[in-house]
Short mmCIF file of C-alpha atoms in Angstrom, two decimals:
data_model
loop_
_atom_site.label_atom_id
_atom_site.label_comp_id
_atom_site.label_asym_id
_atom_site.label_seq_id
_atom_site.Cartn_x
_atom_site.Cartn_y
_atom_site.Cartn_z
CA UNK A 1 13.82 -40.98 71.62
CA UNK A 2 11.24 -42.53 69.10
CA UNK A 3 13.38 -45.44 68.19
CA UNK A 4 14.17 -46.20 71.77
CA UNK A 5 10.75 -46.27 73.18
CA UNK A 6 9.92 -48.02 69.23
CA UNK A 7 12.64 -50.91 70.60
CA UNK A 8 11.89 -50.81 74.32
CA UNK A 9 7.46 -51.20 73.55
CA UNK A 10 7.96 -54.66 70.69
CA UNK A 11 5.16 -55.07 68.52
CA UNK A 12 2.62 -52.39 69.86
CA UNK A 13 5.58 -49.87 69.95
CA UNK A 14 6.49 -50.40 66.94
CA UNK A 15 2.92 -49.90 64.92
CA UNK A 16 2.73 -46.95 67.21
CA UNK A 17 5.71 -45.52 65.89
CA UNK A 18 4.77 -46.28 62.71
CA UNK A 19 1.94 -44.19 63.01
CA UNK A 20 3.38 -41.58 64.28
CA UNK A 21 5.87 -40.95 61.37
CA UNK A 22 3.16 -41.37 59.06
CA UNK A 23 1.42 -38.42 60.41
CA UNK A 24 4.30 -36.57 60.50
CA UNK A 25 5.59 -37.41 56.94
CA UNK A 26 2.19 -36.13 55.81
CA UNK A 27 1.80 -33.15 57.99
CA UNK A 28 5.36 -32.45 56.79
CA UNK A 29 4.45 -32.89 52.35
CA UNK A 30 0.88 -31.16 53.23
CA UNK A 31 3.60 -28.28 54.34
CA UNK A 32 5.71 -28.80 51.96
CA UNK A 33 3.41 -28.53 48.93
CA UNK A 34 2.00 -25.27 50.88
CA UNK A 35 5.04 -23.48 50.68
CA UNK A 36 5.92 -24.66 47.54
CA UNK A 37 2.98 -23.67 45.50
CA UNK A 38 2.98 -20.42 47.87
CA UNK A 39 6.62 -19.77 46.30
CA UNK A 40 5.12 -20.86 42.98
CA UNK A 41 1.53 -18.53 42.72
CA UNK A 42 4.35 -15.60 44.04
CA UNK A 43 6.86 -16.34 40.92
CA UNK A 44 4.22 -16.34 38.31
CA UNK A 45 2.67 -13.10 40.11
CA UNK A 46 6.13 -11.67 39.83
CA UNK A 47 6.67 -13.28 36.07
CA UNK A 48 3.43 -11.61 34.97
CA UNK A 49 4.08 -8.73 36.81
CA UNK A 50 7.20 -8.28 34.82
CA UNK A 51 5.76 -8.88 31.56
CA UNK A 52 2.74 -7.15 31.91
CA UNK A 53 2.80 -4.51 34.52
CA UNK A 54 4.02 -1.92 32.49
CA UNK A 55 1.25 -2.73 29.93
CA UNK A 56 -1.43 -2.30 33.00
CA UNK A 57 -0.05 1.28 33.42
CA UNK A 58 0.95 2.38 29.63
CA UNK A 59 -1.26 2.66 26.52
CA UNK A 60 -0.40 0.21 24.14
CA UNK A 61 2.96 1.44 22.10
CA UNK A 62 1.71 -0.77 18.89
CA UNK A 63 -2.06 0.57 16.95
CA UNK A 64 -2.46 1.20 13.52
CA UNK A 65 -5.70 1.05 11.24
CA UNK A 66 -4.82 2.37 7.90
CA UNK A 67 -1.92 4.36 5.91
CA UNK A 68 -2.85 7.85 6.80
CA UNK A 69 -3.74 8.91 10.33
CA UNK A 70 -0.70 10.47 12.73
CA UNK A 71 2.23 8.45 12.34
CA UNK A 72 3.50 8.29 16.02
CA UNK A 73 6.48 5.33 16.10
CA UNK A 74 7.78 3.94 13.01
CA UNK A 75 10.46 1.15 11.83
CA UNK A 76 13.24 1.82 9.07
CA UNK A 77 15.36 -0.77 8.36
CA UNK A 78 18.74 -0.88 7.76
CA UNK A 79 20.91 -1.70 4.72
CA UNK A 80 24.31 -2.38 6.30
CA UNK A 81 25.65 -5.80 5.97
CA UNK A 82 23.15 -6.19 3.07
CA UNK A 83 23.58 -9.17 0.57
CA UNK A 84 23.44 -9.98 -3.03
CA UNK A 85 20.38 -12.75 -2.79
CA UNK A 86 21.12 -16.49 -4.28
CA UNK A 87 19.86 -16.42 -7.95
CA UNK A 88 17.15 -19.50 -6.60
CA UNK A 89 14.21 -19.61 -9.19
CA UNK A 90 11.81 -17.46 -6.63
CA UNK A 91 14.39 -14.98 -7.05
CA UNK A 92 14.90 -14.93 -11.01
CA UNK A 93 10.45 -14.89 -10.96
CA UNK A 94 11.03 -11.92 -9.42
CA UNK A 95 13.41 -9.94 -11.33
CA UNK A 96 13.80 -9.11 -14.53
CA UNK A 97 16.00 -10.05 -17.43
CA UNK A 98 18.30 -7.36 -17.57
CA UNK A 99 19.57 -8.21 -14.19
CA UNK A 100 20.22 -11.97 -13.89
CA UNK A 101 23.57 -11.52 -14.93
CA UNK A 102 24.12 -9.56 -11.96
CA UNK A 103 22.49 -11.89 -9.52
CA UNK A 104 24.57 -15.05 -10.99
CA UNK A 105 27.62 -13.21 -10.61
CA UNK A 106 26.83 -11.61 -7.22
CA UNK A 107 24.60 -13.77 -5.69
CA UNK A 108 25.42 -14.02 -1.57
CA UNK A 109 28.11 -11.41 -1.72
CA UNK A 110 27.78 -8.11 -0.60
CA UNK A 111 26.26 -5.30 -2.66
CA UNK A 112 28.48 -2.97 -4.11
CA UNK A 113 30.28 -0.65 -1.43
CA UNK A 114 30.36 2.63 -2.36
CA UNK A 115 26.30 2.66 -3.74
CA UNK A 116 25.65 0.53 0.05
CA UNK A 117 27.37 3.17 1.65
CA UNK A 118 25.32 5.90 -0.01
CA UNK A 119 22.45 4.15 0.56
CA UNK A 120 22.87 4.07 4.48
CA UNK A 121 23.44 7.91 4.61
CA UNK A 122 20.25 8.09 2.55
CA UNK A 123 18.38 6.36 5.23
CA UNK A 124 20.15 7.70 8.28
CA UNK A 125 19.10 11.32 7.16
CA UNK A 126 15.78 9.66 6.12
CA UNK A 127 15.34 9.04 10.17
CA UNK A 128 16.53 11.92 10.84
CA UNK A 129 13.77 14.03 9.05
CA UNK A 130 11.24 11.34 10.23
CA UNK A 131 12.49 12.48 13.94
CA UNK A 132 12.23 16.64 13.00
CA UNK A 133 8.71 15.57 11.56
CA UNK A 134 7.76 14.47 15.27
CA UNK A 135 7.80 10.75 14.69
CA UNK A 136 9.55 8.29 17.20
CA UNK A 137 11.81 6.06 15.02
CA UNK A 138 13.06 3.02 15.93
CA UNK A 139 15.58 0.37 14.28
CA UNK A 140 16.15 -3.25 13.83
CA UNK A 141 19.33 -5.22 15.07
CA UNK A 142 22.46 -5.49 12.99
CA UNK A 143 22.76 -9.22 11.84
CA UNK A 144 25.96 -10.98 9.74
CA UNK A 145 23.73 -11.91 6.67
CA UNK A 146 26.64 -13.63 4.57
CA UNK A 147 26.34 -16.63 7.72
CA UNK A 148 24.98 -19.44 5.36
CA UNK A 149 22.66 -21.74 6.59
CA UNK A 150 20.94 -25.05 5.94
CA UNK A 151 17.37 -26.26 7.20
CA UNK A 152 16.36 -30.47 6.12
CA UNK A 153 14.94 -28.22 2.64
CA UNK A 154 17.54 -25.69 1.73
CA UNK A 155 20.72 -23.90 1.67
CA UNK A 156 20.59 -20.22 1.60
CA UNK A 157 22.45 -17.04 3.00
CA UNK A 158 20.61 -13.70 3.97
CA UNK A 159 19.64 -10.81 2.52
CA UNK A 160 19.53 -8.24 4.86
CA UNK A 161 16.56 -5.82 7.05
CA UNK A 162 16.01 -3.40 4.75
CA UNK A 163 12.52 -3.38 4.39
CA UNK A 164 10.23 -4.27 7.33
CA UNK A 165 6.86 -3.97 4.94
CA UNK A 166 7.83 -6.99 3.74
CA UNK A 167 7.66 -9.04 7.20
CA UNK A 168 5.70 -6.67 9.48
CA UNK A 169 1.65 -6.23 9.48
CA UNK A 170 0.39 -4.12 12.17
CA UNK A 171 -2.89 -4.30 12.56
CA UNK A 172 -4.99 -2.99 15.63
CA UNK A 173 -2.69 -3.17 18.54
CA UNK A 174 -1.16 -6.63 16.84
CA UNK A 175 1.98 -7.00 15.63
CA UNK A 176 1.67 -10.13 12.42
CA UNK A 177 5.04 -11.55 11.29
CA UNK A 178 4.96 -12.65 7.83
CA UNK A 179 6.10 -16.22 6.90
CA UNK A 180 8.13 -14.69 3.30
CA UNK A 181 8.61 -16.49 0.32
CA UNK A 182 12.62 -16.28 -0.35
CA UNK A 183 14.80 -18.68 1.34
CA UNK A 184 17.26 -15.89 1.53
CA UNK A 185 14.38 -14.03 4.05
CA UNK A 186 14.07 -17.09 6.01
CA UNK A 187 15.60 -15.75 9.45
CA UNK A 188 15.02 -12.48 8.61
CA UNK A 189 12.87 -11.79 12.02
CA UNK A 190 15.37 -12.14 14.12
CA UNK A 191 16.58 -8.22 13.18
CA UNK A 192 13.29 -7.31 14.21
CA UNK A 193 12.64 -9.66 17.56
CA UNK A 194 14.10 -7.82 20.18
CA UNK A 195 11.72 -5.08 19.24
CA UNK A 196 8.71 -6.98 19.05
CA UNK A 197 9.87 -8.36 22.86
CA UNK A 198 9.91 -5.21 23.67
CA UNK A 199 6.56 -3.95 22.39
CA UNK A 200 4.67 -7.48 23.43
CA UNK A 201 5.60 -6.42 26.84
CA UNK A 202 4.56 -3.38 26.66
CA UNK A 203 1.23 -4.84 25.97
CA UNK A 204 1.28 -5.49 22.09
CA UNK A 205 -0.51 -8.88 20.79
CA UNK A 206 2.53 -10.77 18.49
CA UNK A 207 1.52 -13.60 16.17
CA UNK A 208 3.95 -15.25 13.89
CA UNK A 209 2.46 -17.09 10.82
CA UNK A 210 2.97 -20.48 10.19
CA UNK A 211 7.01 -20.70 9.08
CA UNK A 212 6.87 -22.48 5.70
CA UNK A 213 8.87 -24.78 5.11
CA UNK A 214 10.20 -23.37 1.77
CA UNK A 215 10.85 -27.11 0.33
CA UNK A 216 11.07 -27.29 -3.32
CA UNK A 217 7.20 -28.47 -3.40
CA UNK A 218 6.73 -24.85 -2.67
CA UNK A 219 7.94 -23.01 -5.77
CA UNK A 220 7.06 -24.24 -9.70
CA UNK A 221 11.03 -25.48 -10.58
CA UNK A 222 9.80 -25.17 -14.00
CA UNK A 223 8.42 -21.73 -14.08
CA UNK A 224 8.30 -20.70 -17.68
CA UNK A 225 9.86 -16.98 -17.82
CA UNK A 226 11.75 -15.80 -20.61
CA UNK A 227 10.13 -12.65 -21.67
CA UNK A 228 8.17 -9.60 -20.65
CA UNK A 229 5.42 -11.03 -22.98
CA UNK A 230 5.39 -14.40 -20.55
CA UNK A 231 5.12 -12.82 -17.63
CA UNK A 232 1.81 -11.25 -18.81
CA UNK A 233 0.51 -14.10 -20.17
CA UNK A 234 1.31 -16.09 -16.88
CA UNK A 235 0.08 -13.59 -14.48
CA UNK A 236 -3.28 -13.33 -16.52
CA UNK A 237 -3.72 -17.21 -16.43
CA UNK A 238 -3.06 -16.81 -12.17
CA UNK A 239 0.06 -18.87 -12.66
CA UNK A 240 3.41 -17.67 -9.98
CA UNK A 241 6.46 -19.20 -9.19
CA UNK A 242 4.99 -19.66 -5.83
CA UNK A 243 2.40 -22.85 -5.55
CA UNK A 244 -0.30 -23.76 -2.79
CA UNK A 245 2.11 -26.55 -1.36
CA UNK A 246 1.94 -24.53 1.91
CA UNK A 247 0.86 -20.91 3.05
CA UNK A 248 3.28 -17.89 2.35
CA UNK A 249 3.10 -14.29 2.04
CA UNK A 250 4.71 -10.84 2.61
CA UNK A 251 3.39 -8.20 4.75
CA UNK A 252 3.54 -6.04 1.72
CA UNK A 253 1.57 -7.32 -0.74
CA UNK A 254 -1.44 -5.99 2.31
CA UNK A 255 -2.60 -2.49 2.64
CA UNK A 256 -4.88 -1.16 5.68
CA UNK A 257 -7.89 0.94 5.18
CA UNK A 258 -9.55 0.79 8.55
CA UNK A 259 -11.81 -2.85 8.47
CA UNK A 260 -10.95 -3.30 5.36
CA UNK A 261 -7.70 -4.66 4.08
CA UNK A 262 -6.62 -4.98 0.37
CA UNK A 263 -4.71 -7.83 -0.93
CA UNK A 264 -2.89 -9.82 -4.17
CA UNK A 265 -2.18 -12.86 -5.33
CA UNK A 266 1.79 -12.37 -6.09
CA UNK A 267 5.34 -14.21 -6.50
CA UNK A 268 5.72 -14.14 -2.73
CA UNK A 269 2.14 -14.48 -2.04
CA UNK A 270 -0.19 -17.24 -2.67
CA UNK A 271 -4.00 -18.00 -1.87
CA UNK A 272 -3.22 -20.09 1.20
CA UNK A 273 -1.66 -17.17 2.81
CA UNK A 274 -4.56 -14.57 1.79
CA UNK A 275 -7.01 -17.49 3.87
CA UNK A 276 -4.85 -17.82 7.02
CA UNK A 277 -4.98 -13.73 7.46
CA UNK A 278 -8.74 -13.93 6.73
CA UNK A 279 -9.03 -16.77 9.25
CA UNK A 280 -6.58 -14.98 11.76
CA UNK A 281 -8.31 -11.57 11.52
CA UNK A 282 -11.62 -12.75 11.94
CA UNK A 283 -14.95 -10.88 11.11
CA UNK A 284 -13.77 -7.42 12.64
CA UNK A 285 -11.87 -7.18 9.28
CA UNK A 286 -12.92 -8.22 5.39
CA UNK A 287 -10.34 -8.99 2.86
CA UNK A 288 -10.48 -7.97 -0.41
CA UNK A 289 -8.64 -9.88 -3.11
CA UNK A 290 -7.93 -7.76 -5.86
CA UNK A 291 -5.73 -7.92 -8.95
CA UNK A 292 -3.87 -5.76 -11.60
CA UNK A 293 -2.11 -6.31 -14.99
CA UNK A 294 1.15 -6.72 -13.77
CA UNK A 295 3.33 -9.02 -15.25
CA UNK A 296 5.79 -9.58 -12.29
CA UNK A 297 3.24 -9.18 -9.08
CA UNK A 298 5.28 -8.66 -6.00
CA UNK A 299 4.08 -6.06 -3.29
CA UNK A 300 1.15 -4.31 -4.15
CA UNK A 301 2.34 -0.26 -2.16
CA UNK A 302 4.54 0.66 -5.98
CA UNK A 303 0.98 -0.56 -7.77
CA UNK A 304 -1.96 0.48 -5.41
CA UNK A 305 -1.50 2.99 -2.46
CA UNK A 306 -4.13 3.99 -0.80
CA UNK A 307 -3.06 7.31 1.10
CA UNK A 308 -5.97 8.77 2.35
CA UNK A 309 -9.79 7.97 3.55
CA UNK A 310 -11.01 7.11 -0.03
CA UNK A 311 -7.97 8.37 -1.80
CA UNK A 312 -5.61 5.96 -3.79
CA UNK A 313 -2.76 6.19 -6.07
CA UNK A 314 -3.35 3.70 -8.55
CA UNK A 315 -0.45 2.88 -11.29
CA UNK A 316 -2.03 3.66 -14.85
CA UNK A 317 0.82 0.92 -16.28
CA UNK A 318 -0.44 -1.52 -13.85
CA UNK A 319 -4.21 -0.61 -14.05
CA UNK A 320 -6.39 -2.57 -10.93
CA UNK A 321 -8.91 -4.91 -12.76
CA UNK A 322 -11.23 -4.12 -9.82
CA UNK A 323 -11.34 -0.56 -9.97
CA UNK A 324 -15.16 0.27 -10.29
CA UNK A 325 -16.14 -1.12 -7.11
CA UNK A 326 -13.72 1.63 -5.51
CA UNK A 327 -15.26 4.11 -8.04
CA UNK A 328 -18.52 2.81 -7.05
CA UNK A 329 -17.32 3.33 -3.28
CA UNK A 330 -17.27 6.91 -3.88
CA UNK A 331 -13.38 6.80 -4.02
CA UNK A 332 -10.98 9.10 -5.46
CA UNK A 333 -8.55 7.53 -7.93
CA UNK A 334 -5.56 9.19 -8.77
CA UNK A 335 -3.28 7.79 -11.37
CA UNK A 336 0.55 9.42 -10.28
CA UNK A 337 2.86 10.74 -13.12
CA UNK A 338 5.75 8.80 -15.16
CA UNK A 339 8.48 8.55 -12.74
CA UNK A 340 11.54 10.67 -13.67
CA UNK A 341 14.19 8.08 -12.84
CA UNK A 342 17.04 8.08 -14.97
CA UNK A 343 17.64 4.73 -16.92
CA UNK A 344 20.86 4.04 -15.89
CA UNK A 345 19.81 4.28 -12.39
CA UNK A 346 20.56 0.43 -11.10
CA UNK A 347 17.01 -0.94 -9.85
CA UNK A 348 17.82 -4.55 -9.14
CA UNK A 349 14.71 -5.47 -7.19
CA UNK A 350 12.03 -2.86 -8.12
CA UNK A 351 11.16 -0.52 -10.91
CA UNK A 352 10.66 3.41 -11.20
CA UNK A 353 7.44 3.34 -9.89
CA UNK A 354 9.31 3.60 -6.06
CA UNK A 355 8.02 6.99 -7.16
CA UNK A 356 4.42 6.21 -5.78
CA UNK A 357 5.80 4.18 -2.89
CA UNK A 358 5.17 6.91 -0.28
CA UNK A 359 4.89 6.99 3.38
CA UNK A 360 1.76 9.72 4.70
CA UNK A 361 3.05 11.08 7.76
CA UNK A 362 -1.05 12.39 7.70
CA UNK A 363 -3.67 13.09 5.75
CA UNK A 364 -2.32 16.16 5.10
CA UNK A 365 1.85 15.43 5.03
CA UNK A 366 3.67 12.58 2.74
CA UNK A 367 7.25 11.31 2.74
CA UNK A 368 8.56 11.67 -1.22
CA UNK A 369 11.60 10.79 -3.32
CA UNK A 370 13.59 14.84 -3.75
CA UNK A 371 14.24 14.51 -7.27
CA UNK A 372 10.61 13.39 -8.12
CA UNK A 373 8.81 16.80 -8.88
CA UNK A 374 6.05 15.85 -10.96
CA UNK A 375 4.70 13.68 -8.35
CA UNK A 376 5.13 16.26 -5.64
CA UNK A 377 3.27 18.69 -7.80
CA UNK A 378 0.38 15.84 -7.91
CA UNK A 379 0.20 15.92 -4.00
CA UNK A 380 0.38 19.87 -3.81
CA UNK A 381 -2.78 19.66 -6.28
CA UNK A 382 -4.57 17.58 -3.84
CA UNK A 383 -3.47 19.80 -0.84
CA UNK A 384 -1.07 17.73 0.78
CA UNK A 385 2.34 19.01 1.90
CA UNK A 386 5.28 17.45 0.67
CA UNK A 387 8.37 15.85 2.74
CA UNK A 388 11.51 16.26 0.79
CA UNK A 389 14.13 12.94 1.08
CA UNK A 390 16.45 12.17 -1.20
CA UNK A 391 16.71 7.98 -1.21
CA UNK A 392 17.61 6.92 -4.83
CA UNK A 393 20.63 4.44 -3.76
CA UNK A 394 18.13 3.30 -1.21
CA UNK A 395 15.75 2.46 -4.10
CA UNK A 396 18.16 0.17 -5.52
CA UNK A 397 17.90 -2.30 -2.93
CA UNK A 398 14.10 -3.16 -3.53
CA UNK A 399 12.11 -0.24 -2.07
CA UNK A 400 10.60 3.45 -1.48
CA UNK A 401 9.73 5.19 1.84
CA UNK A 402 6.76 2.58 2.45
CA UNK A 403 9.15 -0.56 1.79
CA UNK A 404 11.93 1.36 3.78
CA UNK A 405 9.20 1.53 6.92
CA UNK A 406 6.44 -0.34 8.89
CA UNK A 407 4.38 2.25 10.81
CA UNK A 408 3.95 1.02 14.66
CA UNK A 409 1.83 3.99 16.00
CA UNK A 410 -0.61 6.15 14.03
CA UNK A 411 -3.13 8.42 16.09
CA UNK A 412 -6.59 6.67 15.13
CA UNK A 413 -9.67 4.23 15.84
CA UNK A 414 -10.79 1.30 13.79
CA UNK A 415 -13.52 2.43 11.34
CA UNK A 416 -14.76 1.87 8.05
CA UNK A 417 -14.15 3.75 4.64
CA UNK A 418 -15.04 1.07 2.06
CA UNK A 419 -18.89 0.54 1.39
#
């Protein structure tokens, strides 16, 4: 009808009609745009609704201040599928002599069968006293770690999601990913992602450090190790295999003690690292560099484990060069016993000090290796009750109950223990 009375009115009709569909057109987009960013504000109500509604109505699954207080939720990981790492030069810095041979030979295959299979029925009944002891456990994905893979910097294969120290920091109600130091650890989150979904939704804060790029600017090519002796002498001059091309670290080489958090200078952890978690953290927290004589630094829970409010197992082979000021602090230091593992035991990531590696359920309960009963006598001296789990095969892959866990949940409140 418009066009007709448009053809029938000439000139006048046609400016008229002109006019007319302009209105329209804009009455029609002003509608338009209503109903589409009506349907927009009611997605992203529904999107955040999804994500965060059950936050809104749950406490927060994800707190933790320190070591000791009621472990609620923890993570083990998981050593099937678990691989021989490359024999890459962060990897020789971090073992020693005696077991190059076996990485050179072995390097990205699996690790032997029968002592893998051992070690996962160590670590299933490990979960399975964790459960009896009231604590909610919870497990990281099975992943294909023999998959190699190349970035623009490397070529690597896996090594597998054994031990979640290494890449998980809880801290408060946030959940830190660690950026790692072996190429062979490079996708290691993605074991541990679908979890961390799952608690970020819940209400959890997630960060994930910067990724380094793990070029070969990153490690000293020419790192001079040959002997025990070197080690020692390199460690005391602050020299590692890692440099300060670019910031790295494992979640390990940081202990919790309410606002204060302890940290070294390792293999897999380097100064630029320590300064990203200071600058991340903030002034709610104060980190404490500290050091020991240790002539292969890697993880500082099997050299300084601080298990209670001003309690701390301190390795007498590796003594802390800072220990007064925890003396000073009005701490207790308590230097564990000789571990009791056999020689022959195969230890191709760690040494016999796994002994002091120990998870505290509480103040009053800890998680320790069965056949270690000079230790356990240490902790019945000090009034703690002892949890009996047998994980020696476990130990061979690189860690105790504290490497084999990252606590979620523990039952406490940010305070302060270290004056």
């Amino acid at each position: 009808m418009l066009r007709v009375r448009c053809l029938r009115g000439g000139s006048r009709g046609a400016e008229a009609a002109h006019l007319i569909g302009a209105m329209l057109g804009r009455a029609v987009t002003g509608w338009v745009q209503r109903v589409s960013q009506s349907t927009s504000s009611a997605a992203a109500a529904v999107e955040e609704e999804h994500v965060t509604g059950s936050a809104q109505q749950e406490e927060c699954p994800v707190c933790c201040f320190n070591e000791w207080d009621p472990l609620e939720e923890v993570i083990v990981g998981r050593a099937e599928n678990a691989r021989v790492p490359p024999f890459t030069v962060e990897v020789k810095a971090n073992t020693y002599e005696k077991n190059w041979g076996f990485f050179q030979k072995y390097g990205g295959q699996a690790f032997p069968e029968d002592h893998l299979k051992k070690a996962v029925a160590e670590i299933e009944e490990m979960c399975n006293i964790l459960r009896h002891e009231g604590v909610n456990v919870r497990r990281p994905e099975h992943i294909d770690w023999s998959q190699e893979y190349k970035t623009p910097d490397f070529t690597s294969s896996g090594l597998y999601s054994a031990m979640p120290r290494d890449i998980l920091l809880v801290v408060g109600n946030e959940i830190i990913e660690a950026p790692m130091a072996w190429r062979s650890r490079f996708f290691e989150y993605r074991a541990y992602r679908p979890l961390i979904k799952e608690y970020f939704r819940k209400g959890a804060k997630w960060t994930t450090a910067p990724k380094p790029t793990m070029a070969d600017e990153l490690y000293d090519q020419d790192y001079p190790i040959r002997t025990v002796e070197d080690r020692h002498k390199l460690a005391a001059q602050g020299k590692f295999v890692t440099t300060e091309h670019e910031p790295c670290f494992d979640a390990a080489d940081f202990i919790r003690a309410g606002k204060d958090i302890f940290v070294q200078r390792s293999q897999v952890t380097n100064f630029m690292g320590i300064e990203w978690m200071r600058r991340h953290l903030g002034p709610d927290y104060k980190i404490h560099i500290i050091s020991f004589k240790d002539p292969n630094p890697m993880h500082i829970d099997a050299t300084f484990n601080i298990i209670g409010p001003g309690l701390v197992l301190s390795n007498p082979d590796r003594p802390c060069h800072q220990i007064e000021m925890f003396k000073k602090a009005g701490w207790t230091v308590v230097k564990p016993p000789t571990p009791l593992m056999p020689d022959d035991h195969p230890l191709w990531m760690s040494s016999k000090w796994l002994s002091m590696n120990v998870l505290m359920l509480d103040e009053k309960r800890v998680m320790v290796e069965e056949k270690e009963t000079t230790i356990q006598k240490m902790f019945e001296n000090l009034g703690i009750e002892t949890i009996k789990v047998s994980i020696r095969y476990a130990n061979s892959l690189g860690g105790g109950f504290h490497c084999w866990t990252s606590d979620v949940r523990r039952r406490g409140t940010l305070q302060s223990y270290f004056h």
